Tab-separated table of C-alpha atoms in Angstrom:
chain	number	residue	atom	x	y	z
A	1	MET	CA	-23.632	-205.084	-42.737
A	2	PRO	CA	-21.515	-204.875	-45.991
A	3	GLY	CA	-19.976	-208.228	-47.017
A	4	THR	CA	-16.785	-209.199	-48.589
A	5	ARG	CA	-15.781	-210.817	-51.885
A	6	VAL	CA	-12.586	-212.612	-53.008
A	7	ILE	CA	-10.653	-210.901	-55.817
A	8	SER	CA	-11.151	-214.018	-57.910
A	9	GLU	CA	-12.262	-217.447	-57.115
A	10	GLY	CA	-9.908	-220.463	-56.952
A	11	LEU	CA	-6.692	-218.494	-55.958
A	12	PHE	CA	-6.688	-219.267	-52.212
A	13	VAL	CA	-8.448	-220.871	-49.274
A	14	ILE	CA	-8.378	-220.026	-45.337
A	15	GLU	CA	-7.535	-222.944	-43.119
A	16	ALA	CA	-7.428	-222.792	-39.380
A	17	ASP	CA	-3.715	-222.162	-39.243
A	18	GLY	CA	-3.691	-219.626	-41.955
A	19	PRO	CA	-4.320	-219.287	-45.769
A	20	ARG	CA	-3.206	-221.357	-48.712
A	21	LEU	CA	-2.647	-220.514	-52.300
A	22	LEU	CA	-4.453	-222.995	-54.528
A	23	ALA	CA	-1.711	-224.386	-56.845
A	24	GLY	CA	-1.720	-227.064	-59.227
A	25	ARG	CA	0.680	-230.038	-59.243
A	26	CYS	CA	1.162	-231.863	-62.580
A	27	ALA	CA	0.606	-235.572	-62.495
A	28	ALA	CA	3.317	-236.195	-65.102
A	29	CYS	CA	6.131	-233.897	-64.177
A	30	GLY	CA	5.406	-233.095	-60.710
A	31	LYS	CA	5.979	-229.273	-61.113
A	32	LEU	CA	3.688	-226.786	-59.416
A	33	HIS	CA	1.973	-223.909	-60.935
A	34	PHE	CA	-0.294	-221.174	-59.690
A	35	PRO	CA	-3.129	-220.358	-60.098
A	36	ALA	CA	-4.120	-224.053	-60.696
A	37	ALA	CA	-4.900	-224.889	-64.315
A	38	PRO	CA	-6.225	-228.077	-65.875
A	39	VAL	CA	-3.180	-228.161	-68.252
A	40	CYS	CA	0.368	-228.073	-66.833
A	41	PRO	CA	2.067	-224.828	-68.301
A	42	TYR	CA	5.478	-226.528	-68.145
A	43	CYS	CA	4.858	-230.072	-69.996
A	44	GLY	CA	1.326	-229.556	-71.375
A	45	ALA	CA	0.012	-232.793	-69.570
A	46	ASP	CA	-3.589	-232.871	-68.616
A	47	GLY	CA	-4.975	-233.605	-65.237
A	48	ALA	CA	-3.076	-231.313	-62.726
A	49	LEU	CA	-4.121	-232.016	-59.143
A	50	GLU	CA	-4.915	-229.046	-56.933
A	51	THR	CA	-2.559	-228.666	-54.245
A	52	ARG	CA	-2.623	-226.139	-51.140
A	53	VAL	CA	0.547	-224.508	-50.741
A	54	GLY	CA	1.698	-222.098	-47.896
A	55	PRO	CA	1.491	-220.072	-45.743
A	56	ALA	CA	5.325	-220.173	-45.190
A	57	ALA	CA	7.333	-218.428	-48.109
A	58	ARG	CA	10.765	-216.731	-48.573
A	59	LEU	CA	11.259	-213.433	-50.461
A	60	CYS	CA	13.430	-213.780	-53.545
A	61	LEU	CA	13.043	-210.202	-55.269
A	62	TYR	CA	11.204	-207.170	-54.331
A	63	THR	CA	10.481	-203.501	-55.177
A	64	ALA	CA	7.881	-200.768	-54.160
A	65	VAL	CA	5.184	-199.698	-56.431
A	66	LEU	CA	4.716	-195.942	-55.845
A	67	SER	CA	1.943	-195.045	-58.179
A	68	ARG	CA	-1.347	-196.811	-58.750
A	69	PRO	CA	-1.158	-199.255	-61.903
A	70	PRO	CA	-4.174	-199.476	-64.073
A	71	GLY	CA	-7.251	-201.375	-62.422
A	72	TYR	CA	-5.814	-201.113	-58.875
A	73	ARG	CA	-7.754	-199.504	-56.144
A	74	GLY	CA	-5.846	-200.299	-53.213
A	75	GLU	CA	-3.283	-198.241	-51.017
A	76	VAL	CA	-0.008	-197.004	-52.563
A	77	PRO	CA	2.836	-197.322	-52.114
A	78	TYR	CA	2.845	-201.129	-51.789
A	79	GLY	CA	5.571	-204.019	-51.728
A	80	PHE	CA	5.804	-206.173	-54.987
A	81	GLY	CA	7.866	-209.045	-55.292
A	82	VAL	CA	8.597	-212.727	-56.006
A	83	ALA	CA	7.980	-215.166	-53.201
A	84	GLU	CA	9.095	-218.822	-53.129
A	85	LEU	CA	6.831	-221.215	-51.361
A	86	GLU	CA	7.299	-224.976	-50.528
A	87	GLY	CA	7.980	-227.297	-53.278
A	88	GLY	CA	9.842	-224.320	-55.253
A	89	LEU	CA	6.581	-222.723	-56.349
A	90	ARG	CA	7.426	-218.996	-57.070
A	91	VAL	CA	4.719	-216.409	-57.547
A	92	ILE	CA	4.603	-212.658	-58.126
A	93	ALA	CA	2.657	-210.904	-55.476
A	94	ARG	CA	1.795	-207.910	-53.414
A	95	LEU	CA	3.680	-207.498	-50.257
A	96	THR	CA	2.285	-205.776	-47.123
A	97	GLU	CA	5.648	-204.126	-46.461
A	98	SER	CA	6.813	-201.377	-48.814
A	99	ARG	CA	9.658	-200.049	-46.948
A	100	LEU	CA	12.443	-201.524	-48.765
A	101	GLU	CA	14.894	-201.425	-45.853
A	102	ARG	CA	12.701	-203.762	-44.181
A	103	LEU	CA	13.008	-206.329	-46.982
A	104	ARG	CA	15.919	-208.412	-47.992
A	105	PRO	CA	16.502	-211.514	-50.195
A	106	GLY	CA	15.710	-214.688	-48.146
A	107	LEU	CA	13.504	-212.954	-45.630
A	108	ALA	CA	10.778	-215.315	-44.136
A	109	LEU	CA	7.352	-214.409	-45.385
A	110	ARG	CA	3.949	-215.551	-44.266
A	111	LEU	CA	0.838	-215.592	-46.739
A	112	VAL	CA	-2.197	-213.462	-45.578
A	113	VAL	CA	-5.363	-212.765	-46.959
A	114	GLU	CA	-6.730	-209.314	-46.237
A	115	PRO	CA	-8.990	-206.504	-47.458
A	116	LEU	CA	-7.417	-204.767	-50.481
A	117	CYS	CA	-10.250	-202.113	-51.175
A	118	THR	CA	-13.791	-201.450	-50.856
A	119	ASP	CA	-16.502	-201.435	-53.508
A	120	ASP	CA	-18.776	-198.331	-53.698
A	121	ASP	CA	-21.582	-200.461	-51.742
A	122	GLY	CA	-19.075	-201.081	-48.929
A	123	THR	CA	-18.166	-204.697	-49.888
A	124	ALA	CA	-14.424	-205.363	-48.942
A	125	ILE	CA	-12.422	-207.130	-51.499
A	126	LEU	CA	-10.143	-209.809	-50.096
A	127	SER	CA	-6.813	-210.592	-51.687
A	128	TYR	CA	-3.715	-212.483	-50.789
A	129	ALA	CA	-0.275	-210.784	-50.165
A	130	PHE	CA	2.888	-211.738	-48.175
A	131	ARG	CA	4.087	-210.007	-44.988
A	132	PRO	CA	7.472	-210.290	-43.209
A	133	ASP	CA	7.320	-213.222	-40.745
A	134	GLU	CA	8.142	-211.631	-37.399
A	135	ALA	CA	7.973	-214.952	-35.520
B	1	MET	CA	15.042	-220.958	-99.644
B	2	ARG	CA	16.569	-217.879	-101.592
B	3	PRO	CA	18.386	-214.856	-100.144
B	4	VAL	CA	16.432	-211.831	-99.034
B	5	TYR	CA	17.463	-208.253	-99.440
B	6	VAL	CA	16.441	-204.841	-98.028
B	7	ALA	CA	15.301	-202.940	-100.975
B	8	GLY	CA	14.008	-199.910	-99.258
B	9	VAL	CA	13.503	-198.221	-95.817
B	10	GLY	CA	11.368	-195.339	-94.321
B	11	LEU	CA	10.903	-193.928	-90.960
B	12	HIS	CA	8.610	-191.504	-89.376
B	13	PRO	CA	10.480	-189.820	-86.262
B	14	PHE	CA	9.434	-191.379	-82.843
B	15	GLY	CA	7.831	-188.901	-80.483
B	16	ARG	CA	4.350	-187.385	-79.677
B	17	PHE	CA	2.292	-186.131	-82.740
B	18	ALA	CA	-1.092	-185.134	-81.291
B	19	GLU	CA	-2.118	-183.667	-84.556
B	20	LYS	CA	-1.468	-186.749	-86.701
B	21	SER	CA	-3.573	-189.872	-86.806
B	22	LEU	CA	-2.231	-193.274	-86.618
B	23	THR	CA	-2.675	-193.965	-90.298
B	24	ALA	CA	-0.954	-190.772	-91.148
B	25	LEU	CA	2.172	-191.849	-89.287
B	26	GLY	CA	2.025	-195.200	-91.190
B	27	THR	CA	1.420	-193.487	-94.565
B	28	HIS	CA	4.556	-191.510	-93.999
B	29	ALA	CA	7.015	-194.391	-93.439
B	30	VAL	CA	5.433	-196.521	-96.070
B	31	ARG	CA	5.854	-193.825	-98.734
B	32	ALA	CA	9.309	-193.357	-97.771
B	33	ALA	CA	10.155	-197.085	-98.020
B	34	LEU	CA	8.486	-197.474	-101.357
B	35	ALA	CA	10.403	-194.466	-102.775
B	36	ASP	CA	13.504	-195.673	-101.299
B	37	ALA	CA	13.083	-198.941	-103.086
B	38	GLY	CA	11.608	-197.363	-106.222
B	39	VAL	CA	8.616	-199.550	-105.857
B	40	GLY	CA	5.139	-198.307	-106.732
B	41	ARG	CA	1.625	-199.532	-106.862
B	42	GLY	CA	1.545	-203.319	-107.834
B	43	GLY	CA	5.127	-203.740	-106.936
B	44	PHE	CA	4.884	-205.681	-103.841
B	45	GLY	CA	2.848	-208.975	-103.367
B	46	ALA	CA	1.993	-208.839	-99.632
B	47	ALA	CA	2.336	-206.555	-96.776
B	48	PHE	CA	2.770	-207.330	-93.003
B	49	CYS	CA	2.019	-204.482	-90.327
B	50	GLY	CA	2.986	-204.793	-86.742
B	51	SER	CA	1.168	-202.978	-84.169
B	52	VAL	CA	-0.085	-203.570	-80.514
B	53	TYR	CA	-2.595	-200.801	-79.792
B	54	GLY	CA	-3.398	-199.878	-83.316
B	55	GLY	CA	-6.866	-201.695	-83.324
B	56	VAL	CA	-8.620	-203.434	-85.936
B	57	ALA	CA	-6.902	-203.585	-89.445
B	58	ALA	CA	-4.378	-200.810	-88.735
B	59	GLY	CA	-2.207	-201.957	-91.749
B	60	HIS	CA	-5.118	-202.025	-94.010
B	61	LYS	CA	-6.126	-198.499	-93.210
B	62	VAL	CA	-2.636	-197.305	-94.191
B	63	LEU	CA	-2.555	-199.075	-97.491
B	64	THR	CA	-6.251	-198.031	-98.171
B	65	ALA	CA	-5.142	-194.559	-97.610
B	66	LEU	CA	-2.410	-194.752	-100.105
B	67	GLY	CA	-4.507	-196.629	-102.739
B	68	LEU	CA	-2.216	-199.683	-102.379
B	69	SER	CA	-4.675	-202.347	-101.051
B	70	GLY	CA	-5.465	-205.485	-103.055
B	71	VAL	CA	-2.574	-207.618	-101.919
B	72	PRO	CA	-2.826	-209.770	-98.666
B	73	ILE	CA	-2.306	-207.561	-95.751
B	74	VAL	CA	-1.716	-209.268	-92.294
B	75	ASN	CA	-1.608	-207.424	-89.052
B	76	VAL	CA	0.826	-208.979	-86.633
B	77	GLU	CA	0.877	-208.464	-82.941
B	78	ALA	CA	3.762	-209.636	-80.600
B	79	GLY	CA	4.057	-207.045	-78.142
B	80	CYS	CA	7.348	-205.128	-78.310
B	81	ALA	CA	8.599	-207.533	-80.928
B	82	SER	CA	5.637	-207.041	-83.204
B	83	GLY	CA	7.816	-205.425	-86.048
B	84	GLY	CA	10.271	-208.151	-85.643
B	85	ALA	CA	7.620	-210.729	-86.149
B	86	ALA	CA	6.226	-208.902	-89.118
B	87	LEU	CA	9.617	-208.826	-90.524
B	88	ALA	CA	10.261	-212.556	-89.886
B	89	LEU	CA	6.907	-213.340	-91.771
B	90	GLY	CA	7.842	-211.154	-94.703
B	91	ALA	CA	11.301	-212.462	-95.091
B	92	THR	CA	10.050	-215.871	-95.022
B	93	ALA	CA	7.323	-214.919	-97.846
B	94	VAL	CA	10.300	-213.790	-99.938
B	95	ALA	CA	12.788	-216.533	-99.163
B	96	SER	CA	10.165	-219.270	-99.927
B	97	GLY	CA	9.511	-217.678	-103.472
B	98	ARG	CA	5.915	-217.023	-102.597
B	99	HIS	CA	6.489	-213.298	-103.325
B	100	ASP	CA	9.169	-211.533	-105.018
B	101	VAL	CA	8.806	-208.159	-102.982
B	102	VAL	CA	6.902	-207.636	-99.828
B	103	LEU	CA	6.213	-204.468	-97.709
B	104	VAL	CA	6.757	-204.714	-93.943
B	105	PHE	CA	5.796	-201.825	-91.604
B	106	GLY	CA	5.063	-200.996	-88.039
B	107	LEU	CA	3.171	-198.075	-86.490
B	108	GLU	CA	1.966	-197.213	-83.017
B	109	LYS	CA	0.401	-194.350	-81.023
B	110	MET	CA	0.907	-195.345	-77.508
B	111	PRO	CA	-1.778	-194.424	-74.843
B	112	ARG	CA	-0.332	-192.099	-72.248
B	113	GLY	CA	0.493	-192.861	-68.571
B	114	ILE	CA	0.771	-196.331	-67.370
B	115	ILE	CA	-0.529	-198.384	-70.091
B	116	ARG	CA	-3.214	-200.920	-69.692
B	117	SER	CA	-2.486	-204.236	-71.297
B	118	SER	CA	-5.121	-206.837	-71.844
B	119	PHE	CA	-2.295	-209.356	-71.232
B	120	PHE	CA	-3.406	-209.140	-67.559
B	121	GLU	CA	-6.615	-210.603	-66.447
B	122	PRO	CA	-8.835	-208.267	-64.660
B	123	TRP	CA	-8.208	-209.760	-61.272
B	124	ARG	CA	-4.522	-209.188	-61.691
B	125	GLU	CA	-5.053	-205.546	-62.429
B	126	GLU	CA	-7.268	-205.273	-59.425
B	127	ALA	CA	-4.878	-207.035	-57.298
B	128	GLY	CA	-2.095	-204.476	-58.337
B	129	LEU	CA	-0.101	-207.130	-60.399
B	130	ALA	CA	-0.431	-205.181	-63.622
B	131	ALA	CA	2.348	-202.743	-62.703
B	132	THR	CA	4.607	-203.032	-65.630
B	133	PRO	CA	7.602	-201.028	-64.383
B	134	ALA	CA	7.622	-203.182	-61.256
B	135	TYR	CA	8.314	-206.248	-63.550
B	136	PHE	CA	11.226	-204.326	-65.050
B	137	ALA	CA	12.386	-203.544	-61.381
B	138	LEU	CA	12.437	-207.087	-60.274
B	139	ARG	CA	14.410	-208.034	-63.412
B	140	ALA	CA	16.942	-205.291	-62.727
B	141	GLN	CA	17.261	-206.354	-58.889
B	142	ARG	CA	17.775	-209.947	-60.125
B	143	LEU	CA	20.659	-208.862	-62.392
B	144	MET	CA	22.238	-207.024	-59.593
B	145	LEU	CA	21.876	-209.779	-57.286
B	146	GLU	CA	23.133	-212.319	-59.479
B	147	SER	CA	26.094	-210.481	-60.746
B	148	ASP	CA	28.185	-207.327	-60.081
B	149	VAL	CA	26.108	-205.079	-61.892
B	150	ARG	CA	25.665	-201.776	-59.754
B	151	LEU	CA	23.182	-199.001	-59.956
B	152	GLU	CA	25.911	-196.796	-61.365
B	153	ASP	CA	26.242	-199.268	-64.181
B	154	LEU	CA	22.579	-198.790	-65.244
B	155	ALA	CA	22.989	-194.985	-65.306
B	156	ARG	CA	25.958	-195.437	-67.500
B	157	VAL	CA	24.027	-197.422	-69.868
B	158	SER	CA	21.443	-194.670	-69.975
B	159	ALA	CA	23.955	-192.014	-70.223
B	160	LYS	CA	25.682	-193.784	-73.262
B	161	ASN	CA	22.353	-194.234	-75.289
B	162	HIS	CA	21.180	-190.739	-74.596
B	163	ARG	CA	24.775	-189.550	-75.844
B	164	HIS	CA	24.202	-191.491	-79.008
B	165	GLY	CA	20.601	-190.128	-79.201
B	166	VAL	CA	21.780	-186.585	-79.697
B	167	ALA	CA	22.887	-187.225	-83.150
B	168	ASN	CA	19.656	-188.911	-84.089
B	169	PRO	CA	17.030	-186.575	-85.799
B	170	TYR	CA	14.458	-189.365	-85.491
B	171	ALA	CA	14.707	-189.679	-81.636
B	172	MET	CA	12.366	-188.276	-79.054
B	173	TYR	CA	15.174	-187.180	-76.679
B	174	ARG	CA	18.166	-185.534	-78.127
B	175	LYS	CA	19.851	-184.346	-74.866
B	176	ALA	CA	23.001	-185.711	-73.317
B	177	LEU	CA	22.400	-186.764	-69.688
B	178	SER	CA	25.236	-187.376	-67.063
B	179	VAL	CA	25.418	-190.463	-64.899
B	180	GLU	CA	24.725	-187.983	-62.037
B	181	GLU	CA	21.542	-186.559	-63.569
B	182	ILE	CA	20.231	-190.001	-64.224
B	183	LEU	CA	20.711	-191.175	-60.735
B	184	ALA	CA	19.130	-188.171	-59.342
B	185	SER	CA	16.085	-188.652	-61.363
B	186	PRO	CA	12.897	-189.820	-59.409
B	187	VAL	CA	12.617	-193.416	-58.358
B	188	VAL	CA	9.991	-195.169	-60.491
B	189	CYS	CA	10.463	-198.567	-58.913
B	190	GLU	CA	13.502	-199.110	-56.982
B	191	PRO	CA	16.246	-199.583	-58.314
B	192	LEU	CA	14.834	-197.987	-61.547
B	193	ARG	CA	15.018	-194.229	-61.970
B	194	LEU	CA	12.965	-192.225	-64.471
B	195	LEU	CA	15.722	-191.653	-66.893
B	196	MET	CA	16.780	-195.397	-66.844
B	197	LEU	CA	13.355	-196.181	-68.288
B	198	CYS	CA	12.248	-195.568	-72.129
B	199	ALA	CA	9.114	-193.664	-72.720
B	200	PRO	CA	6.278	-195.050	-74.808
B	201	ASN	CA	5.532	-192.997	-77.662
B	202	GLU	CA	4.502	-192.753	-81.367
B	203	GLY	CA	5.992	-193.565	-84.696
B	204	ALA	CA	6.254	-195.672	-87.772
B	205	ALA	CA	8.866	-197.582	-89.595
B	206	ALA	CA	8.673	-199.465	-92.947
B	207	VAL	CA	10.961	-201.783	-94.954
B	208	VAL	CA	10.855	-203.195	-98.387
B	209	LEU	CA	12.093	-206.707	-98.953
B	210	SER	CA	13.066	-208.089	-102.134
B	211	ALA	CA	14.550	-211.272	-103.726
B	212	ARG	CA	16.571	-208.840	-106.173
B	213	PRO	CA	20.158	-208.366	-104.859
B	214	THR	CA	20.680	-205.040	-102.992
B	215	PRO	CA	23.737	-204.210	-100.886
B	216	VAL	CA	21.765	-205.038	-97.650
B	217	ARG	CA	21.065	-208.820	-97.219
B	218	VAL	CA	18.669	-210.236	-94.399
B	219	ALA	CA	21.076	-212.996	-93.243
B	220	ALA	CA	18.750	-214.149	-90.633
B	221	ALA	CA	15.261	-213.424	-89.148
B	222	ALA	CA	14.446	-215.517	-86.064
B	223	LEU	CA	11.470	-215.384	-83.734
B	224	ARG	CA	11.010	-217.527	-80.491
B	225	SER	CA	8.736	-217.632	-77.670
B	226	HIS	CA	9.561	-218.415	-74.042
B	227	HIS	CA	9.885	-221.919	-72.304
B	228	ALA	CA	7.316	-222.687	-69.751
B	229	GLY	CA	8.086	-220.919	-66.392
B	230	SER	CA	10.741	-218.302	-67.680
B	231	VAL	CA	8.523	-215.635	-66.081
B	232	LEU	CA	11.228	-213.131	-65.369
B	233	GLY	CA	12.920	-213.575	-68.745
B	234	GLU	CA	10.202	-211.207	-69.598
B	235	HIS	CA	7.193	-210.054	-67.432
B	236	THR	CA	4.853	-212.970	-67.784
B	237	PRO	CA	2.565	-213.535	-65.057
B	238	LEU	CA	2.709	-217.296	-65.163
B	239	SER	CA	4.084	-219.222	-62.415
B	240	GLY	CA	7.511	-218.660	-61.325
B	241	LEU	CA	11.129	-217.558	-62.079
B	242	ALA	CA	13.144	-218.881	-64.865
B	243	ASP	CA	14.622	-222.178	-63.801
B	244	ASP	CA	18.315	-222.258	-63.955
B	245	GLY	CA	19.387	-223.557	-67.494
B	246	VAL	CA	16.135	-222.705	-69.129
B	247	PRO	CA	17.159	-220.682	-72.198
B	248	THR	CA	15.430	-217.446	-72.655
B	249	PRO	CA	13.470	-216.407	-75.836
B	250	THR	CA	16.490	-214.067	-76.635
B	251	GLU	CA	18.956	-216.739	-76.213
B	252	MET	CA	17.007	-219.041	-78.301
B	253	ALA	CA	16.332	-216.517	-81.178
B	254	ALA	CA	19.948	-215.476	-80.938
B	255	ALA	CA	21.176	-219.127	-81.430
B	256	ASP	CA	18.731	-219.591	-84.334
B	257	ALA	CA	19.813	-216.255	-86.038
B	258	TYR	CA	23.503	-217.063	-85.729
B	259	ALA	CA	23.158	-220.549	-87.035
B	260	GLU	CA	21.042	-219.137	-89.878
B	261	ALA	CA	23.543	-216.444	-90.640
B	262	GLY	CA	26.601	-218.677	-90.158
B	263	LEU	CA	27.945	-215.911	-87.815
B	264	GLY	CA	28.633	-215.285	-84.295
B	265	PRO	CA	28.767	-212.419	-81.804
B	266	GLY	CA	32.487	-212.006	-82.815
B	267	ASP	CA	31.513	-211.117	-86.281
B	268	LEU	CA	29.210	-208.392	-85.470
B	269	HIS	CA	30.032	-204.552	-86.340
B	270	LEU	CA	27.074	-202.993	-84.487
B	271	VAL	CA	23.886	-203.870	-82.521
B	272	GLU	CA	20.632	-202.420	-81.949
B	273	LEU	CA	19.067	-204.129	-78.794
B	274	GLN	CA	16.243	-203.922	-76.531
B	275	ASP	CA	16.790	-201.310	-73.947
B	276	THR	CA	13.293	-200.729	-72.539
B	277	ASP	CA	15.123	-200.042	-69.453
B	278	ALA	CA	19.047	-199.754	-68.665
B	279	ALA	CA	19.266	-203.113	-66.937
B	280	ARG	CA	17.424	-204.808	-69.906
B	281	GLU	CA	20.235	-203.508	-72.136
B	282	ILE	CA	22.852	-205.245	-70.029
B	283	LEU	CA	20.767	-208.389	-69.845
B	284	SER	CA	20.261	-208.399	-73.702
B	285	ALA	CA	23.990	-208.079	-74.120
B	286	GLU	CA	24.570	-211.046	-71.983
B	287	GLU	CA	21.968	-213.071	-73.714
B	288	LEU	CA	23.212	-212.095	-77.167
B	289	GLY	CA	26.707	-213.244	-76.394
B	290	LEU	CA	28.108	-209.754	-76.487
B	291	CYS	CA	29.793	-210.091	-73.252
B	292	ALA	CA	30.213	-212.993	-70.802
B	293	LYS	CA	27.087	-214.145	-68.882
B	294	ARG	CA	27.046	-212.251	-65.540
B	295	GLY	CA	29.740	-210.085	-67.110
B	296	GLY	CA	27.467	-207.322	-68.122
B	297	GLY	CA	28.631	-204.891	-65.174
B	298	ARG	CA	32.289	-205.354	-66.185
B	299	TRP	CA	31.206	-204.742	-69.841
B	300	VAL	CA	29.492	-201.500	-68.969
B	301	ARG	CA	32.274	-200.259	-66.837
B	302	ASP	CA	34.954	-201.103	-69.751
B	303	GLY	CA	33.111	-199.009	-72.111
B	304	GLY	CA	30.963	-201.701	-73.701
B	305	GLY	CA	28.693	-200.448	-76.520
B	306	GLU	CA	30.241	-197.028	-76.699
B	307	MET	CA	30.509	-195.775	-80.336
B	308	ALA	CA	34.451	-195.985	-79.859
B	309	SER	CA	34.340	-199.429	-78.698
B	310	ARG	CA	34.921	-202.530	-80.622
B	311	LEU	CA	31.158	-203.166	-80.870
B	312	PRO	CA	28.821	-199.951	-80.602
B	313	VAL	CA	25.519	-200.917	-79.205
B	314	ASN	CA	22.479	-198.809	-79.826
B	315	PRO	CA	24.295	-196.173	-82.095
B	316	SER	CA	20.820	-194.698	-82.795
B	317	GLY	CA	20.427	-193.790	-79.180
B	318	GLY	CA	18.155	-196.869	-78.476
B	319	LEU	CA	14.723	-196.849	-77.288
B	320	LEU	CA	15.925	-194.869	-74.093
B	321	SER	CA	16.569	-191.812	-76.585
B	322	LYS	CA	14.084	-192.750	-79.403
B	323	GLY	CA	11.182	-193.739	-77.031
B	324	GLU	CA	9.065	-196.855	-77.782
B	325	PRO	CA	6.147	-197.165	-80.179
B	326	LEU	CA	5.720	-200.856	-79.806
B	327	GLY	CA	4.619	-201.849	-83.305
B	328	ALA	CA	7.494	-199.694	-84.867
B	329	SER	CA	10.324	-200.178	-82.636
B	330	ALA	CA	11.673	-203.285	-84.102
B	331	LEU	CA	11.521	-202.111	-87.733
B	332	GLY	CA	13.003	-198.601	-86.559
B	333	GLN	CA	16.009	-200.688	-85.661
B	334	ILE	CA	16.100	-202.436	-89.075
B	335	VAL	CA	15.890	-198.860	-90.830
B	336	GLU	CA	18.742	-197.708	-88.710
B	337	LEU	CA	20.813	-200.740	-89.371
B	338	SER	CA	20.181	-200.636	-93.136
B	339	TRP	CA	21.411	-196.964	-93.188
B	340	GLN	CA	24.475	-197.961	-91.331
B	341	LEU	CA	25.261	-200.803	-93.594
B	342	ARG	CA	24.878	-198.479	-96.714
B	343	GLY	CA	27.306	-195.993	-94.922
B	344	ALA	CA	24.488	-193.488	-94.922
B	345	ALA	CA	24.071	-193.024	-91.271
B	346	GLY	CA	25.504	-189.454	-91.147
B	347	PRO	CA	26.995	-188.566	-87.664
B	348	ARG	CA	25.918	-191.795	-86.406
B	349	GLN	CA	27.899	-193.766	-88.759
B	350	VAL	CA	29.849	-196.791	-87.581
B	351	PRO	CA	32.859	-196.884	-89.782
B	352	GLY	CA	33.023	-199.898	-91.975
B	353	ALA	CA	29.850	-201.564	-90.594
B	354	GLN	CA	29.063	-204.716	-92.608
B	355	VAL	CA	27.450	-207.000	-90.124
B	356	ALA	CA	24.578	-205.831	-87.863
B	357	LEU	CA	22.149	-207.347	-85.312
B	358	ALA	CA	18.841	-206.181	-84.321
B	359	HIS	CA	17.074	-207.612	-81.161
B	360	THR	CA	13.529	-206.967	-79.628
B	361	VAL	CA	11.858	-208.694	-76.816
B	362	GLY	CA	8.044	-208.642	-76.406
B	363	ARG	CA	5.232	-209.513	-74.061
B	364	GLY	CA	4.290	-213.098	-74.476
B	365	ALA	CA	7.238	-213.497	-73.972
B	366	ASN	CA	8.961	-213.698	-77.116
B	367	ALA	CA	12.026	-212.548	-78.863
B	368	CYS	CA	13.160	-211.396	-82.391
B	369	VAL	CA	16.799	-211.452	-83.422
B	370	VAL	CA	17.622	-210.265	-87.138
B	371	ILE	CA	21.081	-210.111	-88.782
B	372	LEU	CA	21.866	-207.920	-91.705
B	373	THR	CA	24.973	-207.944	-93.704
B	374	ARG	CA	26.476	-206.082	-96.484
């Protein structure tokens, strides 16, 4: 049976109640960044601590991508936007919803990890995205 | 530091030229600038060449083809601001006394279609996050959410620049477009329509800088990069939106340039600014202080930037009319503004122009602001 692979190591983990992004929290200035990096991109301090963030988020900005950008093999159209997570972390991410009438600023979102596309050998590639939180 | 002057300028039209090599575009612009300056072989001490997709030693190939190599040649890449970065380096080389005359040029043959950029890591491409027009769209949406800029205002900006571009023989598109036509063009990424976006293309521009006085002085050439976290100031996939109160690269470069020149926005007679999309022009005008912060919508609706207004913006037609050859676009602005300050811009002439500003923003993110005076 074909397996799965994650789109890149170190971006997210899946916990019992949903996925989390692997962000970094700077030990010096306290700001969050994503993906987690050893050096804080805000203040340059070493020693950022890996912090799990999510799955709840809020939609800031959004659009729909209608034609396939370079390197992307998933479905089009797809939603594309900025989501704000706890601690003020804002990330640019794919949205599962591309119908703009179903999106609005401030909309509650939930982080999901799902198959994005499939390699030639049938391996499903898992990536993160945000979907409108119906609950 | 001593004053720096524009001694000569040259431009290859911006467009698509399948039959011409990148080097041929560059030699055209360089020969024109050297002839305009009256400078020949041995007449300049160093050369700075802006290009993004030009590959290895693009500037060396141009000067080799013209038998002008031997001097130091530095190839400069700073995204859409590459030519501005090359100009800033060249101006410093003359101002410092290191060289009396330098050649600055920029050239580009952009790939067709959505352009692949090594700026994005492979996983971001695979995840669908390398969709450049979508970043422009988010920036436009943010501008519209945070101020009263409306979709029609974006169309008005594009209509203005296309109207200006009709008079520019160096522009790729020379057709006037109505607001209605622009609004009716296909959606690329909501809210941006096709005719609100500039087209990547090909071209070259060259400028000779000299310590010897000429009518056009480089009063300031400032280059700055972004503060951490200011991701939507330009399309940098770092980690968030610009925090409130964090100045953008354009605001920082503009502050440096105004201070260096001892001038402010109220002293300007014309501006060529970054209009890769119509919302970018409005944001640029706000960041450069041409209108109030969050006052860009009103500025457009009041006719801001029109040829007949107090401060014409993009009289060349801007990148929306000319298209954008990344390495050449910033120097194309310098060529246009030099013609304007010499009173040699023909039907595009802004009467009495004596103080002009050029502005580009590039991936990185970075921004370059140049002020020329007569």
